[in-house]
Amino acid sequence: MAQPESLAELLNGRRAAVDASLPAVGFVAGWLAFGESIWAGAGAAVIVAIGLSVWRLRKGDKPRAVLIGLFVVCVAALIALYTGKAENFFLLQLLSNAASALAWIISIVVRWPLLGIVVGTVLGQRTRWRRDPALLRAYSRGSWVWVVQYVIRVAVFLPLYQAGQLAALGTARVVLSGPLVAGCLAVSWWVIRRNLPADHPGLRHPVVEEPVQKAAS
């Protein structure tokens, strides 16, 4: 089975996860440095997010993705400011992880695993991968690894959020971003490879049986 790259290389997930955790670090640092000031934390988070956005644009990232990331940080900061609770900076992340776990489960049940959709889109295959029974099975099983990832985050974040443990939330945000995503990419890649036949040509080459054309009578 020829596999020239891993999921980490295809999806660039580890770098994106690290970048996404930096505004949260900025929020906690600003909040602590200025006497638990939500305004200082929000300002630090937005400044970090703007700096990251400029850097990512200069590296050639798509403007739409960069602006969405900046928008999410701004919304999280506004929620914390509006509610007057610093821990609410992490509310969007908590809700998004819970929603993501549910979405990935549903995608597996309806036989449209999100891992296949994401990788297929990156590779420009549209839905050809879904007509390959081996790839469909491998993507479905690999998607369960991503479900576990989101469930772990919710299980860790929820009690810390309810207890208002901001420093612990910031630490968990870092630990459960880059390292967890790296582990998720590695394990889901292993699951995919283990579930593909030895003679399968790989993710880039779905084995699709073309329908047999009936001879004209």
Short mmCIF file of C-alpha atoms in Angstrom, two decimals:
data_model
loop_
_atom_site.label_atom_id
_atom_site.label_comp_id
_atom_site.label_asym_id
_atom_site.label_seq_id
_atom_site.Cartn_x
_atom_site.Cartn_y
_atom_site.Cartn_z
CA MET A 1 0.00 0.00 0.00
CA ALA A 2 1.68 3.21 -1.13
CA GLN A 3 1.20 6.05 1.34
CA PRO A 4 3.50 9.03 0.58
CA GLU A 5 2.38 11.18 3.49
CA SER A 6 0.62 11.00 6.83
CA LEU A 7 -2.59 12.70 7.94
CA ALA A 8 -0.48 15.24 9.83
CA GLU A 9 1.22 16.24 6.57
CA LEU A 10 -2.04 16.27 4.60
CA LEU A 11 -4.07 18.29 7.11
CA ASN A 12 -1.33 20.37 8.77
CA GLY A 13 -3.28 19.79 11.98
CA ARG A 14 -0.54 20.13 14.57
CA ARG A 15 0.53 23.63 13.55
CA ALA A 16 -3.07 24.82 13.35
CA ALA A 17 -3.79 23.45 16.82
CA VAL A 18 -0.75 25.18 18.32
CA ASP A 19 -1.68 28.47 16.67
CA ALA A 20 -5.25 28.21 17.96
CA SER A 21 -4.08 27.76 21.56
CA LEU A 22 -1.88 30.89 21.66
CA PRO A 23 -4.70 33.48 22.05
CA ALA A 24 -5.96 31.51 25.08
CA VAL A 25 -2.47 31.68 26.57
CA GLY A 26 -2.48 35.41 25.90
CA PHE A 27 -5.84 35.79 27.64
CA VAL A 28 -4.72 33.99 30.77
CA ALA A 29 -1.37 35.84 30.82
CA GLY A 30 -3.05 39.23 30.48
CA TRP A 31 -5.66 38.36 33.08
CA LEU A 32 -3.00 37.32 35.60
CA ALA A 33 -0.54 40.13 34.82
CA PHE A 34 -3.10 42.89 35.40
CA GLY A 35 -4.74 41.68 38.58
CA GLU A 36 -7.35 39.36 37.07
CA SER A 37 -8.59 42.00 34.64
CA ILE A 38 -10.89 40.59 31.98
CA TRP A 39 -10.23 43.65 29.82
CA ALA A 40 -6.49 43.02 29.93
CA GLY A 41 -6.98 39.35 29.16
CA ALA A 42 -9.32 40.12 26.25
CA GLY A 43 -6.94 42.71 24.86
CA ALA A 44 -3.97 40.36 25.09
CA ALA A 45 -5.91 37.57 23.37
CA VAL A 46 -6.97 39.81 20.49
CA ILE A 47 -3.46 41.23 20.07
CA VAL A 48 -2.02 37.71 19.92
CA ALA A 49 -4.74 36.67 17.44
CA ILE A 50 -4.01 39.67 15.21
CA GLY A 51 -0.29 38.92 15.29
CA LEU A 52 -0.96 35.30 14.36
CA SER A 53 -3.29 36.37 11.56
CA VAL A 54 -0.64 38.63 10.02
CA TRP A 55 1.95 35.88 10.31
CA ARG A 56 -0.33 33.24 8.78
CA LEU A 57 -1.26 35.54 5.89
CA ARG A 58 2.42 36.16 5.18
CA LYS A 59 2.96 32.38 5.21
CA GLY A 60 0.33 32.03 2.50
CA ASP A 61 -2.67 30.76 4.49
CA LYS A 62 -6.10 31.40 3.03
CA PRO A 63 -7.50 34.79 4.18
CA ARG A 64 -10.93 33.30 4.88
CA ALA A 65 -9.55 30.73 7.34
CA VAL A 66 -7.37 33.36 9.01
CA LEU A 67 -10.27 35.79 9.42
CA ILE A 68 -12.52 33.08 10.85
CA GLY A 69 -9.88 32.28 13.48
CA LEU A 70 -9.55 35.96 14.39
CA PHE A 71 -13.33 36.34 14.52
CA VAL A 72 -13.69 33.40 16.91
CA VAL A 73 -11.14 34.90 19.31
CA CYS A 74 -12.90 38.28 19.22
CA VAL A 75 -16.26 36.66 19.94
CA ALA A 76 -14.79 34.67 22.85
CA ALA A 77 -13.30 37.86 24.28
CA LEU A 78 -16.61 39.72 23.92
CA ILE A 79 -18.49 36.91 25.69
CA ALA A 80 -16.08 37.13 28.64
CA LEU A 81 -16.40 40.92 28.75
CA TYR A 82 -20.20 40.91 28.42
CA THR A 83 -20.76 38.29 31.12
CA GLY A 84 -18.01 39.57 33.42
CA LYS A 85 -16.70 36.03 33.86
CA ALA A 86 -13.19 35.32 32.66
CA GLU A 87 -13.85 31.59 32.28
CA ASN A 88 -16.44 32.36 29.61
CA PHE A 89 -13.59 33.08 27.23
CA PHE A 90 -13.44 29.28 26.96
CA LEU A 91 -17.20 28.78 26.59
CA LEU A 92 -17.16 28.74 22.78
CA GLN A 93 -14.46 26.10 22.77
CA LEU A 94 -16.36 23.94 25.25
CA LEU A 95 -19.55 24.13 23.19
CA SER A 96 -17.74 23.61 19.88
CA ASN A 97 -16.03 20.47 21.15
CA ALA A 98 -19.33 19.03 22.38
CA ALA A 99 -20.98 19.87 19.04
CA SER A 100 -18.03 18.43 17.12
CA ALA A 101 -18.21 15.12 18.99
CA LEU A 102 -21.92 14.85 18.13
CA ALA A 103 -21.34 15.81 14.49
CA TRP A 104 -18.59 13.24 14.02
CA ILE A 105 -20.73 10.50 15.60
CA ILE A 106 -23.65 11.34 13.32
CA SER A 107 -21.37 11.38 10.26
CA ILE A 108 -20.16 7.85 11.08
CA VAL A 109 -23.69 6.55 11.66
CA VAL A 110 -24.96 7.90 8.33
CA ARG A 111 -21.86 6.54 6.55
CA TRP A 112 -20.44 9.94 5.62
CA PRO A 113 -17.48 9.96 8.04
CA LEU A 114 -16.11 13.47 8.42
CA LEU A 115 -12.52 12.26 8.24
CA GLY A 116 -13.21 11.03 4.73
CA ILE A 117 -14.93 14.28 3.78
CA VAL A 118 -12.02 16.37 5.08
CA VAL A 119 -9.25 14.27 3.52
CA GLY A 120 -11.21 13.80 0.30
CA THR A 121 -11.65 17.56 0.00
CA VAL A 122 -7.95 18.21 0.62
CA LEU A 123 -7.05 15.66 -2.05
CA GLY A 124 -9.62 17.02 -4.51
CA GLN A 125 -11.50 13.73 -4.71
CA ARG A 126 -14.94 15.07 -3.92
CA THR A 127 -16.86 11.91 -2.94
CA ARG A 128 -14.98 9.27 -4.96
CA TRP A 129 -13.50 7.86 -1.74
CA ARG A 130 -17.00 6.92 -0.58
CA ARG A 131 -17.41 4.51 -3.50
CA ASP A 132 -14.39 2.57 -2.26
CA PRO A 133 -15.72 0.18 0.44
CA ALA A 134 -12.26 -0.24 2.01
CA LEU A 135 -11.67 3.51 2.27
CA LEU A 136 -15.17 4.11 3.60
CA ARG A 137 -14.64 1.53 6.33
CA ALA A 138 -11.17 2.89 7.18
CA TYR A 139 -12.36 6.49 7.37
CA SER A 140 -15.32 5.46 9.53
CA ARG A 141 -13.13 3.69 12.04
CA GLY A 142 -10.54 6.45 11.97
CA SER A 143 -13.26 9.01 12.68
CA TRP A 144 -13.95 7.38 16.04
CA VAL A 145 -10.50 8.51 17.15
CA TRP A 146 -11.57 12.10 16.52
CA VAL A 147 -14.76 11.55 18.50
CA VAL A 148 -12.63 10.41 21.45
CA GLN A 149 -10.48 13.52 21.08
CA TYR A 150 -13.47 15.84 21.44
CA VAL A 151 -14.95 13.83 24.30
CA ILE A 152 -11.63 14.05 26.19
CA ARG A 153 -11.63 17.83 25.80
CA VAL A 154 -15.20 18.17 27.07
CA ALA A 155 -14.47 15.86 30.01
CA VAL A 156 -11.49 17.99 31.02
CA PHE A 157 -12.83 21.47 30.22
CA LEU A 158 -16.30 21.15 31.72
CA PRO A 159 -15.35 20.67 35.40
CA LEU A 160 -12.61 23.31 35.14
CA TYR A 161 -15.07 25.73 33.53
CA GLN A 162 -17.71 25.09 36.17
CA ALA A 163 -15.11 25.68 38.91
CA GLY A 164 -13.87 28.89 37.26
CA GLN A 165 -10.28 27.62 37.17
CA LEU A 166 -8.92 29.98 34.54
CA ALA A 167 -5.23 29.12 34.82
CA ALA A 168 -6.06 25.42 34.62
CA LEU A 169 -8.29 26.06 31.60
CA GLY A 170 -5.44 27.83 29.86
CA THR A 171 -3.05 25.00 30.64
CA ALA A 172 -5.57 22.41 29.46
CA ARG A 173 -6.11 24.44 26.28
CA VAL A 174 -2.42 24.09 25.44
CA VAL A 175 -2.05 20.44 26.45
CA LEU A 176 -5.24 19.40 24.68
CA SER A 177 -4.37 21.28 21.49
CA GLY A 178 -1.02 20.48 19.91
CA PRO A 179 -0.15 17.25 21.79
CA LEU A 180 -3.67 15.83 21.65
CA VAL A 181 -4.15 16.70 17.98
CA ALA A 182 -0.76 15.18 17.16
CA GLY A 183 -1.78 11.99 18.96
CA CYS A 184 -5.17 11.98 17.26
CA LEU A 185 -3.60 12.38 13.82
CA ALA A 186 -1.10 9.59 14.49
CA VAL A 187 -3.63 7.13 15.91
CA SER A 188 -6.30 7.80 13.26
CA TRP A 189 -3.63 7.37 10.57
CA TRP A 190 -2.65 4.04 12.12
CA VAL A 191 -6.30 2.95 12.22
CA ILE A 192 -6.78 3.87 8.56
CA ARG A 193 -3.67 2.00 7.43
CA ARG A 194 -4.58 -1.04 9.54
CA ASN A 195 -8.04 -1.20 7.98
CA LEU A 196 -6.94 -0.89 4.36
CA PRO A 197 -5.96 -4.06 2.46
CA ALA A 198 -2.24 -4.57 1.92
CA ASP A 199 -2.64 -4.12 -1.83
CA HIS A 200 -4.70 -0.93 -1.60
CA PRO A 201 -3.06 1.93 -3.57
CA GLY A 202 -3.65 4.48 -0.79
CA LEU A 203 -5.74 7.52 0.10
CA ARG A 204 -4.98 9.32 -3.14
CA HIS A 205 -6.24 6.44 -5.26
CA PRO A 206 -9.72 5.20 -4.29
CA VAL A 207 -10.57 1.82 -5.80
CA VAL A 208 -13.84 2.57 -7.52
CA GLU A 209 -15.61 -0.02 -9.60
CA GLU A 210 -17.09 1.66 -12.64
CA PRO A 211 -20.62 0.50 -13.51
CA VAL A 212 -20.74 -2.03 -16.35
CA GLN A 213 -22.44 -0.60 -19.39
CA LYS A 214 -25.07 -2.91 -20.85
CA ALA A 215 -24.68 -3.60 -24.53
CA ALA A 216 -27.32 -2.02 -26.68
CA SER A 217 -29.86 -4.56 -27.82
#
